[in-house]
Amino acid sequence: DGGITQSPKYLFRKEGQNVTLSCEQNLNHDAMYWYRQDPGQGLRLIYYSQIVNDFQKGDIAEGYSVSREKKESFPLTVTSAQKNPTAFYLCASTSTGSSYEQYFGPGTRLTVT
Amino acid sequence: GENVEQHPSTLSVQEGDSAVIKCTYSDSASNYFPWYKQELGKRPQLIIDIRSNVGEKKDQRIAVTLNKTAKHFSLHITETQPEDSAVYFCAAKKNTGFQKLVFGTGTRLLVSP
């Protein structure tokens, strides 16, 4: 599981609370991504960051926020504005060099009740 | 922007049979096409990829073919085994500047003993 870590593996929250999901990588990758995956569904891009202190919205950014203060870290905050936050969240990273491979973290399963 | 379509959404085969999953892409400038395997509750992992300067790539029982003219690429798994059961995602991206991977919607492969 080395390379990209996400914590915690399972997270439970009450509706109306903000929650922050951690993502750390030691691959020296420049770009990092957050995806959301619902049961039986594909990968939907929430936010991505090419470099430190810069990030862009993906396809489903509403109700989420991110920061990229360090190259190694790209935390995702699920805010109370996100209508259906229960999902499996995957963080990923890629080098902007010659290797195109995108590496995924183990994921965090968030349940909001 | 790029759009990737993947078929079929589910595929059931008997152990030992071959399985083929097909993807089409819309942007003729895309030139990198990876395939990811995701087991239940786990992270997606790269199993094979191909760049547009080759038409086919093999790695033991898996192979990927690319038809640039028709803008489609396929994953072929021969001599399937129960451990091949998973969800498979195709993806595409361009190699100009920073580009995001665009994923297909996934194919659930079930290999029955």
mmCIF file of C-alpha atoms in Angstrom:
data_model
loop_
_atom_site.group_PDB
_atom_site.id
_atom_site.type_symbol
_atom_site.label_atom_id
_atom_site.label_comp_id
_atom_site.label_asym_id
_atom_site.label_seq_id
_atom_site.Cartn_x
_atom_site.Cartn_y
_atom_site.Cartn_z
ATOM 1 C CA ASP A 1 0.000 0.000 0.000
ATOM 2 C CA GLY A 2 3.012 2.297 -0.069
ATOM 3 C CA GLY A 3 3.011 5.529 -2.002
ATOM 4 C CA ILE A 4 -0.350 7.086 -1.311
ATOM 5 C CA THR A 5 -2.136 6.862 1.992
ATOM 6 C CA GLN A 6 -5.639 7.891 2.917
ATOM 7 C CA SER A 7 -7.069 8.085 6.373
ATOM 8 C CA PRO A 8 -9.264 7.021 7.882
ATOM 9 C CA LYS A 9 -10.451 3.917 5.999
ATOM 10 C CA TYR A 10 -13.991 4.335 7.337
ATOM 11 C CA LEU A 11 -15.543 7.587 8.510
ATOM 12 C CA PHE A 12 -18.960 8.226 9.998
ATOM 13 C CA ARG A 13 -20.489 11.649 10.416
ATOM 14 C CA LYS A 14 -23.800 13.226 11.234
ATOM 15 C CA GLU A 15 -25.586 15.254 8.614
ATOM 16 C CA GLY A 16 -24.678 18.928 8.747
ATOM 17 C CA GLN A 17 -21.080 18.395 9.835
ATOM 18 C CA ASN A 18 -18.043 19.170 7.714
ATOM 19 C CA VAL A 19 -15.493 16.394 7.467
ATOM 20 C CA THR A 20 -11.929 16.368 6.130
ATOM 21 C CA LEU A 21 -10.410 13.367 4.365
ATOM 22 C CA SER A 22 -6.648 13.015 4.390
ATOM 23 C CA CYS A 23 -4.452 12.132 1.406
ATOM 24 C CA GLU A 24 -0.661 11.937 1.589
ATOM 25 C CA GLN A 25 1.841 10.730 -1.025
ATOM 26 C CA ASN A 26 5.583 10.137 -0.837
ATOM 27 C CA LEU A 27 6.045 9.564 -4.570
ATOM 28 C CA ASN A 28 7.194 13.117 -5.236
ATOM 29 C CA HIS A 29 4.287 13.464 -7.643
ATOM 30 C CA ASP A 30 3.250 16.913 -8.755
ATOM 31 C CA ALA A 31 -0.389 16.266 -9.574
ATOM 32 C CA MET A 32 -3.042 14.996 -7.188
ATOM 33 C CA TYR A 33 -6.720 14.197 -7.630
ATOM 34 C CA TRP A 34 -9.873 13.398 -5.698
ATOM 35 C CA TYR A 35 -12.542 11.073 -7.076
ATOM 36 C CA ARG A 36 -15.891 10.018 -5.772
ATOM 37 C CA GLN A 37 -17.256 6.533 -6.410
ATOM 38 C CA ASP A 38 -20.825 5.513 -5.662
ATOM 39 C CA PRO A 39 -21.860 1.820 -5.451
ATOM 40 C CA GLY A 40 -21.633 0.180 -8.848
ATOM 41 C CA GLN A 41 -20.602 3.427 -10.454
ATOM 42 C CA GLY A 42 -17.533 4.833 -12.117
ATOM 43 C CA LEU A 43 -15.009 7.422 -10.986
ATOM 44 C CA ARG A 44 -16.122 11.034 -10.893
ATOM 45 C CA LEU A 45 -13.508 13.767 -10.544
ATOM 46 C CA ILE A 46 -14.076 16.223 -7.696
ATOM 47 C CA TYR A 47 -10.927 18.392 -7.663
ATOM 48 C CA TYR A 48 -7.394 18.184 -8.942
ATOM 49 C CA SER A 49 -4.140 20.012 -8.348
ATOM 50 C CA GLN A 50 -1.212 20.281 -10.730
ATOM 51 C CA ILE A 51 1.170 22.004 -8.336
ATOM 52 C CA VAL A 52 1.356 23.347 -4.795
ATOM 53 C CA ASN A 53 -1.014 26.215 -4.022
ATOM 54 C CA ASP A 54 -3.042 25.585 -7.166
ATOM 55 C CA PHE A 55 -6.139 23.465 -7.752
ATOM 56 C CA GLN A 56 -9.062 23.267 -10.161
ATOM 57 C CA LYS A 57 -12.634 22.044 -9.957
ATOM 58 C CA GLY A 58 -13.475 18.731 -11.521
ATOM 59 C CA ASP A 59 -16.857 17.547 -12.716
ATOM 60 C CA ILE A 60 -18.629 17.438 -9.329
ATOM 61 C CA ALA A 61 -16.929 20.070 -7.120
ATOM 62 C CA GLU A 62 -20.072 21.510 -5.517
ATOM 63 C CA GLY A 63 -20.115 20.910 -1.782
ATOM 64 C CA TYR A 64 -16.403 20.076 -1.602
ATOM 65 C CA SER A 65 -13.248 22.091 -0.924
ATOM 66 C CA VAL A 66 -9.532 21.288 -1.074
ATOM 67 C CA SER A 67 -6.155 22.791 -0.265
ATOM 68 C CA ARG A 68 -2.637 22.083 -1.538
ATOM 69 C CA GLU A 69 -0.219 23.728 0.873
ATOM 70 C CA LYS A 70 2.363 20.962 0.536
ATOM 71 C CA LYS A 71 3.355 18.791 -2.407
ATOM 72 C CA GLU A 72 2.751 15.646 -0.358
ATOM 73 C CA SER A 73 -0.713 16.492 0.914
ATOM 74 C CA PHE A 74 -4.097 17.156 -0.706
ATOM 75 C CA PRO A 75 -6.901 17.078 1.889
ATOM 76 C CA LEU A 76 -10.550 17.080 0.846
ATOM 77 C CA THR A 77 -13.277 18.688 2.948
ATOM 78 C CA VAL A 78 -16.806 17.458 2.458
ATOM 79 C CA THR A 79 -19.016 20.323 3.557
ATOM 80 C CA SER A 80 -22.598 20.341 4.771
ATOM 81 C CA ALA A 81 -23.545 21.780 1.378
ATOM 82 C CA GLN A 82 -22.871 18.415 -0.276
ATOM 83 C CA LYS A 83 -26.343 16.883 -0.607
ATOM 84 C CA ASN A 84 -25.361 13.215 -0.853
ATOM 85 C CA PRO A 85 -21.923 12.843 0.753
ATOM 86 C CA THR A 86 -22.064 9.111 1.498
ATOM 87 C CA ALA A 87 -19.621 7.507 -0.953
ATOM 88 C CA PHE A 88 -16.203 5.939 -1.445
ATOM 89 C CA TYR A 89 -13.550 8.636 -1.913
ATOM 90 C CA LEU A 90 -10.333 7.927 -3.780
ATOM 91 C CA CYS A 91 -7.258 10.093 -3.909
ATOM 92 C CA ALA A 92 -4.729 9.691 -6.713
ATOM 93 C CA SER A 93 -1.488 11.196 -7.949
ATOM 94 C CA THR A 94 0.622 11.313 -11.077
ATOM 95 C CA SER A 95 4.037 12.550 -11.995
ATOM 96 C CA THR A 96 4.097 15.282 -14.609
ATOM 97 C CA GLY A 97 7.209 13.676 -16.050
ATOM 98 C CA SER A 98 7.411 10.934 -18.658
ATOM 99 C CA SER A 99 5.439 8.354 -16.675
ATOM 100 C CA TYR A 100 1.720 8.736 -17.122
ATOM 101 C CA GLU A 101 0.662 6.179 -14.528
ATOM 102 C CA GLN A 102 -1.922 7.381 -12.055
ATOM 103 C CA TYR A 103 -1.613 5.822 -8.609
ATOM 104 C CA PHE A 104 -4.605 5.540 -6.313
ATOM 105 C CA GLY A 105 -4.814 5.558 -2.548
ATOM 106 C CA PRO A 106 -6.754 2.843 -0.689
ATOM 107 C CA GLY A 107 -9.835 5.040 -0.337
ATOM 108 C CA THR A 108 -12.006 6.354 2.469
ATOM 109 C CA ARG A 109 -15.574 5.163 2.831
ATOM 110 C CA LEU A 110 -17.637 8.037 4.207
ATOM 111 C CA THR A 111 -21.065 7.422 5.690
ATOM 112 C CA VAL A 112 -23.235 10.386 6.660
ATOM 113 C CA THR A 113 -26.450 9.780 8.551
ATOM 114 C CA GLY B 1 -13.557 17.656 -24.102
ATOM 115 C CA GLU B 2 -12.734 13.987 -24.174
ATOM 116 C CA ASN B 3 -15.493 11.420 -23.710
ATOM 117 C CA VAL B 4 -14.874 7.721 -23.147
ATOM 118 C CA GLU B 5 -17.568 5.089 -23.574
ATOM 119 C CA GLN B 6 -17.120 1.557 -22.281
ATOM 120 C CA HIS B 7 -18.999 -1.639 -23.102
ATOM 121 C CA PRO B 8 -20.345 -3.923 -21.832
ATOM 122 C CA SER B 9 -21.274 -2.759 -18.357
ATOM 123 C CA THR B 10 -21.319 -6.362 -17.107
ATOM 124 C CA LEU B 11 -19.702 -9.472 -18.532
ATOM 125 C CA SER B 12 -20.054 -13.034 -17.291
ATOM 126 C CA VAL B 13 -17.766 -15.800 -18.560
ATOM 127 C CA GLN B 14 -16.830 -19.307 -17.600
ATOM 128 C CA GLU B 15 -13.373 -19.983 -16.235
ATOM 129 C CA GLY B 16 -10.972 -20.548 -19.102
ATOM 130 C CA ASP B 17 -12.942 -18.464 -21.589
ATOM 131 C CA SER B 18 -11.699 -15.191 -23.039
ATOM 132 C CA ALA B 19 -13.153 -11.804 -22.119
ATOM 133 C CA VAL B 20 -13.122 -8.653 -24.218
ATOM 134 C CA ILE B 21 -13.999 -5.150 -23.029
ATOM 135 C CA LYS B 22 -14.234 -2.298 -25.513
ATOM 136 C CA CYS B 23 -13.858 1.460 -25.194
ATOM 137 C CA THR B 24 -14.270 4.306 -27.623
ATOM 138 C CA TYR B 25 -12.932 7.806 -27.229
ATOM 139 C CA SER B 26 -13.873 11.071 -28.872
ATOM 140 C CA ASP B 27 -10.707 13.178 -28.973
ATOM 141 C CA SER B 28 -8.359 12.100 -31.752
ATOM 142 C CA ALA B 29 -5.509 13.863 -29.929
ATOM 143 C CA SER B 30 -5.660 11.363 -27.034
ATOM 144 C CA ASN B 31 -2.579 9.191 -27.028
ATOM 145 C CA TYR B 32 -2.423 7.339 -23.717
ATOM 146 C CA PHE B 33 -4.875 4.561 -22.850
ATOM 147 C CA PRO B 34 -4.599 2.732 -19.516
ATOM 148 C CA TRP B 35 -6.725 -0.038 -18.067
ATOM 149 C CA TYR B 36 -7.396 -0.317 -14.352
ATOM 150 C CA LYS B 37 -8.689 -3.249 -12.332
ATOM 151 C CA GLN B 38 -10.662 -2.605 -9.157
ATOM 152 C CA GLU B 39 -11.506 -5.443 -6.804
ATOM 153 C CA LEU B 40 -14.387 -5.007 -4.419
ATOM 154 C CA GLY B 41 -13.644 -2.327 -1.820
ATOM 155 C CA LYS B 42 -10.108 -1.822 -3.087
ATOM 156 C CA ARG B 43 -8.290 0.861 -5.037
ATOM 157 C CA PRO B 44 -8.088 0.781 -8.857
ATOM 158 C CA GLN B 45 -4.736 -0.574 -10.024
ATOM 159 C CA LEU B 46 -3.125 -0.203 -13.422
ATOM 160 C CA ILE B 47 -2.910 -3.536 -15.219
ATOM 161 C CA ILE B 48 -1.794 -2.482 -18.683
ATOM 162 C CA ASP B 49 -1.529 0.639 -20.779
ATOM 163 C CA ILE B 50 -0.822 1.544 -24.369
ATOM 164 C CA ARG B 51 0.377 4.644 -26.129
ATOM 165 C CA SER B 52 -0.753 5.655 -29.564
ATOM 166 C CA ASN B 53 2.516 4.796 -31.262
ATOM 167 C CA VAL B 54 1.749 1.061 -30.925
ATOM 168 C CA GLY B 55 -1.256 -0.996 -31.946
ATOM 169 C CA GLU B 56 -1.068 -3.834 -29.453
ATOM 170 C CA LYS B 57 0.573 -4.651 -26.164
ATOM 171 C CA LYS B 58 0.587 -7.945 -24.261
ATOM 172 C CA ASP B 59 1.409 -8.936 -20.723
ATOM 173 C CA GLN B 60 0.900 -12.634 -20.057
ATOM 174 C CA ARG B 61 -2.871 -13.268 -20.231
ATOM 175 C CA ILE B 62 -3.889 -9.685 -20.866
ATOM 176 C CA ALA B 63 -3.540 -7.604 -23.991
ATOM 177 C CA VAL B 64 -4.724 -4.246 -25.209
ATOM 178 C CA THR B 65 -5.334 -3.298 -28.828
ATOM 179 C CA LEU B 66 -5.705 0.204 -30.202
ATOM 180 C CA ASN B 67 -7.345 1.341 -33.421
ATOM 181 C CA LYS B 68 -6.552 5.027 -33.802
ATOM 182 C CA THR B 69 -8.537 5.419 -36.977
ATOM 183 C CA ALA B 70 -11.718 4.140 -35.377
ATOM 184 C CA LYS B 71 -10.820 5.680 -32.013
ATOM 185 C CA HIS B 72 -11.364 2.556 -30.009
ATOM 186 C CA PHE B 73 -9.286 0.288 -27.824
ATOM 187 C CA SER B 74 -9.983 -3.042 -26.204
ATOM 188 C CA LEU B 75 -8.838 -5.172 -23.298
ATOM 189 C CA HIS B 76 -8.481 -8.888 -23.921
ATOM 190 C CA ILE B 77 -8.147 -11.393 -21.106
ATOM 191 C CA THR B 78 -7.444 -14.985 -22.094
ATOM 192 C CA GLU B 79 -7.819 -18.130 -19.986
ATOM 193 C CA THR B 80 -9.864 -16.247 -17.422
ATOM 194 C CA GLN B 81 -9.651 -17.230 -13.781
ATOM 195 C CA PRO B 82 -12.004 -16.490 -10.862
ATOM 196 C CA GLU B 83 -9.471 -13.993 -9.506
ATOM 197 C CA ASP B 84 -9.968 -11.947 -12.671
ATOM 198 C CA SER B 85 -13.425 -11.069 -11.340
ATOM 199 C CA ALA B 86 -13.428 -7.315 -10.724
ATOM 200 C CA VAL B 87 -14.489 -4.019 -12.249
ATOM 201 C CA TYR B 88 -12.316 -2.856 -15.131
ATOM 202 C CA PHE B 89 -12.000 0.790 -16.159
ATOM 203 C CA CYS B 90 -10.544 2.150 -19.353
ATOM 204 C CA ALA B 91 -9.277 5.710 -19.633
ATOM 205 C CA ALA B 92 -7.794 8.134 -22.130
ATOM 206 C CA LYS B 93 -5.729 11.285 -22.058
ATOM 207 C CA LYS B 94 -3.730 13.586 -24.258
ATOM 208 C CA ASN B 95 -0.044 14.195 -23.803
ATOM 209 C CA THR B 96 -0.104 17.934 -24.346
ATOM 210 C CA GLY B 97 0.621 19.974 -21.286
ATOM 211 C CA PHE B 98 -1.267 18.840 -18.209
ATOM 212 C CA GLN B 99 -4.208 16.601 -19.040
ATOM 213 C CA LYS B 100 -6.557 14.653 -16.818
ATOM 214 C CA LEU B 101 -7.393 11.028 -17.336
ATOM 215 C CA VAL B 102 -10.966 10.569 -18.554
ATOM 216 C CA PHE B 103 -12.410 7.272 -17.366
ATOM 217 C CA GLY B 104 -14.996 4.988 -18.860
ATOM 218 C CA THR B 105 -17.931 3.901 -16.732
ATOM 219 C CA GLY B 106 -16.499 0.486 -15.908
ATOM 220 C CA THR B 107 -17.203 -3.168 -16.725
ATOM 221 C CA ARG B 108 -18.023 -5.671 -14.031
ATOM 222 C CA LEU B 109 -16.414 -8.980 -15.027
ATOM 223 C CA LEU B 110 -17.586 -12.156 -13.323
ATOM 224 C CA VAL B 111 -15.647 -15.346 -13.949
ATOM 225 C CA SER B 112 -17.514 -18.444 -12.828
ATOM 226 C CA PRO B 113 -15.607 -21.604 -11.895
#
